[in-house]
Short mmCIF file of C-alpha atoms in Angstrom, two decimals:
data_model
loop_
_atom_site.label_atom_id
_atom_site.label_comp_id
_atom_site.label_asym_id
_atom_site.label_seq_id
_atom_site.Cartn_x
_atom_site.Cartn_y
_atom_site.Cartn_z
CA ASP H 6 0.10 0.09 0.01
CA THR H 7 1.30 3.37 -0.82
CA ALA H 8 1.45 5.65 2.16
CA VAL H 9 1.72 9.10 0.28
CA SER H 10 0.45 9.09 -3.36
CA GLN H 11 0.52 11.92 -5.81
CA THR H 12 -1.10 12.18 -9.22
CA PRO H 13 -0.35 12.89 -11.64
CA LYS H 14 3.46 11.60 -11.75
CA TYR H 15 4.30 14.07 -14.75
CA LEU H 16 2.48 17.07 -15.89
CA VAL H 17 3.56 18.92 -19.04
CA THR H 18 1.79 22.08 -19.94
CA GLN H 19 1.91 25.28 -21.66
CA MET H 20 2.41 28.81 -20.05
CA GLY H 21 -0.72 30.47 -18.85
CA ASN H 22 -2.65 27.28 -18.31
CA ASP H 23 -4.27 26.17 -14.79
CA LYS H 24 -3.37 22.81 -13.41
CA SER H 25 -3.85 20.74 -10.14
CA ILE H 26 -1.55 18.19 -8.42
CA LYS H 27 -3.54 15.78 -6.09
CA CYS H 28 -2.11 14.24 -2.85
CA GLU H 29 -3.56 11.32 -0.41
CA GLN H 30 -2.14 9.99 2.42
CA ASN H 31 -3.48 6.61 4.06
CA LEU H 32 -1.52 6.93 7.38
CA GLY H 33 -4.15 8.64 9.49
CA HIS H 34 -1.93 11.60 9.81
CA ASP H 35 -3.07 15.14 10.90
CA THR H 36 -0.53 17.34 8.97
CA MET H 37 0.24 17.47 5.29
CA TYR H 38 2.83 19.63 3.11
CA TRP H 39 3.90 20.42 -0.25
CA TYR H 40 7.64 21.12 -1.02
CA LYS H 41 9.22 22.38 -4.29
CA GLN H 42 12.56 20.94 -5.70
CA ASP H 43 13.71 23.18 -8.38
CA SER H 44 16.26 22.53 -11.06
CA LYS H 45 19.32 23.00 -8.74
CA LYS H 46 17.89 20.36 -6.61
CA PHE H 47 16.86 22.65 -3.39
CA LEU H 48 13.96 21.30 -1.45
CA LYS H 49 11.80 24.07 -0.19
CA ILE H 50 8.38 24.11 1.89
CA MET H 51 5.56 25.85 0.41
CA PHE H 52 2.55 24.99 2.55
CA SER H 53 1.60 23.14 5.51
CA TYR H 54 -2.14 22.08 6.69
CA ASN H 55 -2.70 20.63 10.02
CA ASN H 56 -6.18 19.06 10.30
CA LYS H 57 -7.31 20.98 7.30
CA GLU H 58 -6.00 24.46 8.58
CA LEU H 59 -3.28 26.23 6.89
CA ILE H 60 -0.24 26.66 9.21
CA ILE H 61 2.85 27.39 6.96
CA ASN H 62 2.54 29.63 3.83
CA GLU H 63 6.06 30.42 2.85
CA THR H 64 5.88 33.31 0.61
CA VAL H 65 4.58 31.37 -2.36
CA PRO H 66 2.76 33.32 -5.05
CA ASN H 67 -0.79 33.87 -4.78
CA ARG H 68 -1.21 31.66 -8.14
CA PHE H 69 -0.49 28.78 -5.97
CA SER H 70 -3.56 27.64 -3.77
CA PRO H 71 -3.60 24.52 -1.69
CA LYS H 72 -6.63 23.02 -0.58
CA SER H 73 -7.51 20.42 1.89
CA PRO H 74 -10.95 18.78 1.56
CA ASP H 75 -10.16 16.48 4.39
CA LYS H 76 -7.23 15.47 6.52
CA ALA H 77 -6.35 12.67 4.27
CA HIS H 78 -5.93 14.97 0.96
CA LEU H 79 -3.87 17.97 0.24
CA ASN H 80 -4.16 19.34 -3.40
CA LEU H 81 -2.41 22.06 -5.23
CA HIS H 82 -3.87 24.06 -7.67
CA ILE H 83 -1.51 26.53 -9.88
CA ASN H 84 -2.94 29.42 -11.85
CA SER H 85 -1.58 31.16 -14.85
CA LEU H 86 1.67 28.75 -14.93
CA GLU H 87 4.80 30.20 -15.60
CA LEU H 88 8.38 28.94 -16.69
CA GLY H 89 9.75 29.07 -13.46
CA ASP H 90 7.06 26.98 -11.83
CA SER H 91 8.75 23.99 -13.69
CA ALA H 92 10.05 21.95 -10.69
CA VAL H 93 9.30 18.63 -8.97
CA TYR H 94 6.58 18.84 -6.31
CA PHE H 95 6.57 16.70 -3.26
CA CYS H 96 3.51 16.08 -1.07
CA ALA H 97 4.47 14.88 2.45
CA SER H 98 2.54 14.00 5.75
CA SER H 99 3.17 13.55 9.57
CA GLN H 100 1.26 12.26 12.47
CA SER H 101 1.48 15.99 14.12
CA ARG H 102 3.75 19.00 13.72
CA THR H 103 6.18 18.54 16.70
CA GLY H 104 9.97 18.61 16.27
CA ARG H 105 9.91 14.75 16.72
CA ASP H 106 7.50 13.77 14.03
CA THR H 107 8.65 11.81 11.09
CA GLN H 108 7.45 13.07 7.59
CA TYR H 109 6.50 10.82 4.84
CA PHE H 110 7.01 11.92 1.19
CA GLY H 111 5.24 10.95 -1.92
CA PRO H 112 7.02 10.10 -5.26
CA GLY H 113 6.74 13.70 -6.58
CA THR H 114 5.03 15.37 -9.69
CA ARG H 115 7.35 16.50 -12.45
CA LEU H 116 5.85 19.76 -13.59
CA THR H 117 7.15 21.08 -17.01
CA VAL H 118 6.13 24.51 -18.39
CA LEU H 119 6.62 25.14 -21.73
CA ASP Y 14 15.64 26.94 12.31
CA ALA Y 15 19.44 26.35 13.32
CA LYS Y 16 21.53 25.86 10.48
CA THR Y 17 23.55 22.58 9.78
CA THR Y 18 26.69 22.11 7.77
CA GLN Y 19 27.51 19.17 5.90
CA PRO Y 20 30.39 17.96 3.39
CA ASN Y 21 29.25 18.28 -0.22
CA SER Y 22 30.32 14.94 -1.17
CA MET Y 23 31.76 11.56 0.13
CA GLU Y 24 32.45 8.23 -1.22
CA SER Y 25 32.48 4.87 0.11
CA ASN Y 26 32.98 1.35 -1.15
CA GLU Y 27 30.10 -1.26 -0.89
CA GLU Y 28 29.80 -3.13 2.38
CA GLU Y 29 32.28 -0.78 4.33
CA PRO Y 30 30.92 1.43 7.03
CA VAL Y 31 30.31 5.10 6.24
CA HIS Y 32 30.05 7.98 8.48
CA LEU Y 33 28.58 11.16 7.34
CA PRO Y 34 29.16 14.30 9.70
CA CYS Y 35 26.77 17.01 10.42
CA ASN Y 36 28.07 20.41 12.44
CA HIS Y 37 25.22 22.18 14.08
CA SER Y 38 26.92 24.52 16.39
CA THR Y 39 24.02 26.70 16.94
CA ILE Y 40 21.70 23.97 17.92
CA SER Y 41 19.22 24.92 20.99
CA GLY Y 42 18.39 22.64 23.75
CA THR Y 43 14.97 21.38 22.26
CA ASP Y 44 16.04 20.88 18.76
CA TYR Y 45 15.77 17.40 17.29
CA ILE Y 46 18.52 16.23 14.79
CA HIS Y 47 16.71 14.58 11.69
CA TRP Y 48 18.42 12.64 9.12
CA TYR Y 49 16.48 12.23 5.52
CA ARG Y 50 18.04 10.72 2.27
CA GLN Y 51 16.97 11.41 -1.28
CA LEU Y 52 17.50 8.57 -3.75
CA PRO Y 53 17.66 9.51 -7.26
CA SER Y 54 14.22 10.28 -8.71
CA GLN Y 55 12.66 9.69 -5.63
CA GLY Y 56 11.06 11.66 -2.73
CA PRO Y 57 13.00 12.37 0.38
CA GLU Y 58 12.90 9.30 2.80
CA TYR Y 59 13.29 9.47 6.67
CA VAL Y 60 16.43 7.77 8.15
CA ILE Y 61 16.68 8.37 11.74
CA HIS Y 62 16.55 11.30 14.36
CA GLY Y 63 17.44 11.67 17.79
CA LEU Y 64 17.60 14.58 20.57
CA THR Y 65 20.60 13.68 23.10
CA SER Y 66 21.21 10.17 23.07
CA ASN Y 67 22.69 7.91 20.16
CA VAL Y 68 19.95 6.22 18.38
CA ASN Y 69 19.76 2.96 16.45
CA ASN Y 70 17.24 1.48 13.86
CA ARG Y 71 17.01 -0.88 11.04
CA MET Y 72 18.57 1.68 8.78
CA ALA Y 73 21.38 3.47 10.21
CA SER Y 74 22.59 4.68 13.70
CA LEU Y 75 22.98 8.29 14.92
CA ALA Y 76 25.62 9.29 17.13
CA ILE Y 77 25.22 12.63 18.84
CA ALA Y 78 28.22 14.50 20.46
CA GLU Y 79 27.92 15.21 24.24
CA ASP Y 80 27.53 19.10 23.56
CA ARG Y 81 25.20 18.39 20.58
CA LYS Y 82 26.75 20.63 18.41
CA SER Y 83 27.60 17.68 15.87
CA SER Y 84 26.33 14.57 15.02
CA THR Y 85 27.23 11.58 12.75
CA LEU Y 86 24.97 9.16 10.52
CA ILE Y 87 26.39 5.68 10.43
CA LEU Y 88 25.52 3.42 7.91
CA HIS Y 89 27.07 0.10 8.77
CA ARG Y 90 27.58 -1.72 5.66
CA ALA Y 91 27.03 0.42 2.67
CA THR Y 92 25.11 -0.91 -0.41
CA LEU Y 93 24.87 0.52 -3.90
CA ARG Y 94 21.22 1.33 -2.81
CA ASP Y 95 22.51 3.68 -0.18
CA ALA Y 96 23.89 6.14 -2.88
CA ALA Y 97 21.76 9.15 -2.30
CA VAL Y 98 21.89 12.79 -0.98
CA TYR Y 99 21.94 12.92 2.70
CA TYR Y 100 20.30 15.73 4.71
CA CYS Y 101 20.90 16.73 8.25
CA ILE Y 102 18.13 18.89 9.49
CA LEU Y 103 17.15 20.45 12.83
CA LEU Y 104 13.65 20.67 14.02
CA ALA Y 105 12.54 22.73 17.10
CA GLY Y 106 10.84 20.47 19.80
CA GLY Y 107 7.18 21.22 20.86
CA THR Y 108 4.93 22.58 17.95
CA SER Y 109 7.56 23.53 15.52
CA TYR Y 110 4.95 23.35 12.61
CA GLY Y 111 7.13 20.44 11.10
CA LYS Y 112 9.03 22.86 8.74
CA LEU Y 113 11.82 20.87 7.59
CA THR Y 114 14.54 23.15 6.06
CA PHE Y 115 16.76 21.20 3.52
CA GLY Y 116 20.30 22.31 3.00
CA GLN Y 117 22.53 21.04 0.05
CA GLY Y 118 22.95 17.80 2.02
CA THR Y 119 25.83 15.20 1.24
CA ILE Y 120 26.10 13.29 -2.02
CA LEU Y 121 27.17 9.87 -0.94
CA THR Y 122 28.66 7.98 -3.73
CA VAL Y 123 29.01 4.06 -3.36
CA HIS Y 124 31.45 2.09 -5.24
CA PRO Y 125 31.08 -1.69 -6.13
#
């Protein structure tokens, strides 16, 4: 069973389009995250939700809007895609948000904006 | 979050032990030391974490200096599958919001 799953695995689209990436975790965790890994391989947190409530928003452009319909899902919607949005996006989850919690990552979604 | 310093790269031979160092001289008393790794084309994977005492699990051991200003991840017998980027990350205790701040990590190459 996949603990944290993301769809799609690959996404190729044109500039200006709107796209969504879905994430689901079956671990019963309360906290979920979105991370972005750019072409230089730096991983950076974008958002975090705890019990469907937004708790971290790391100066991400307004074109990015996370949505958590329930504790098991955290989707990422991106409006008006730009070339710089090309990256690998990882979803993760943890039991809670303390310093000792382990995060479980999904396989990533490689977004290419043409 | 406090900053960590790791070597850019290390090399090892298969079936030999590997010691990956991490310096965190500005660590605070409640910071947990976490290690994650990222295999090629995969998401990061949890390896181990600790607070003050040395820790062992099925994947690795974590040796924490007495003053907690440094730590070492130990892979007891490296395999080709252990070739990855290893990240040492500090997370504040309590409700830290779980914000993992990844640095550049250490690229581990394992030779057959």
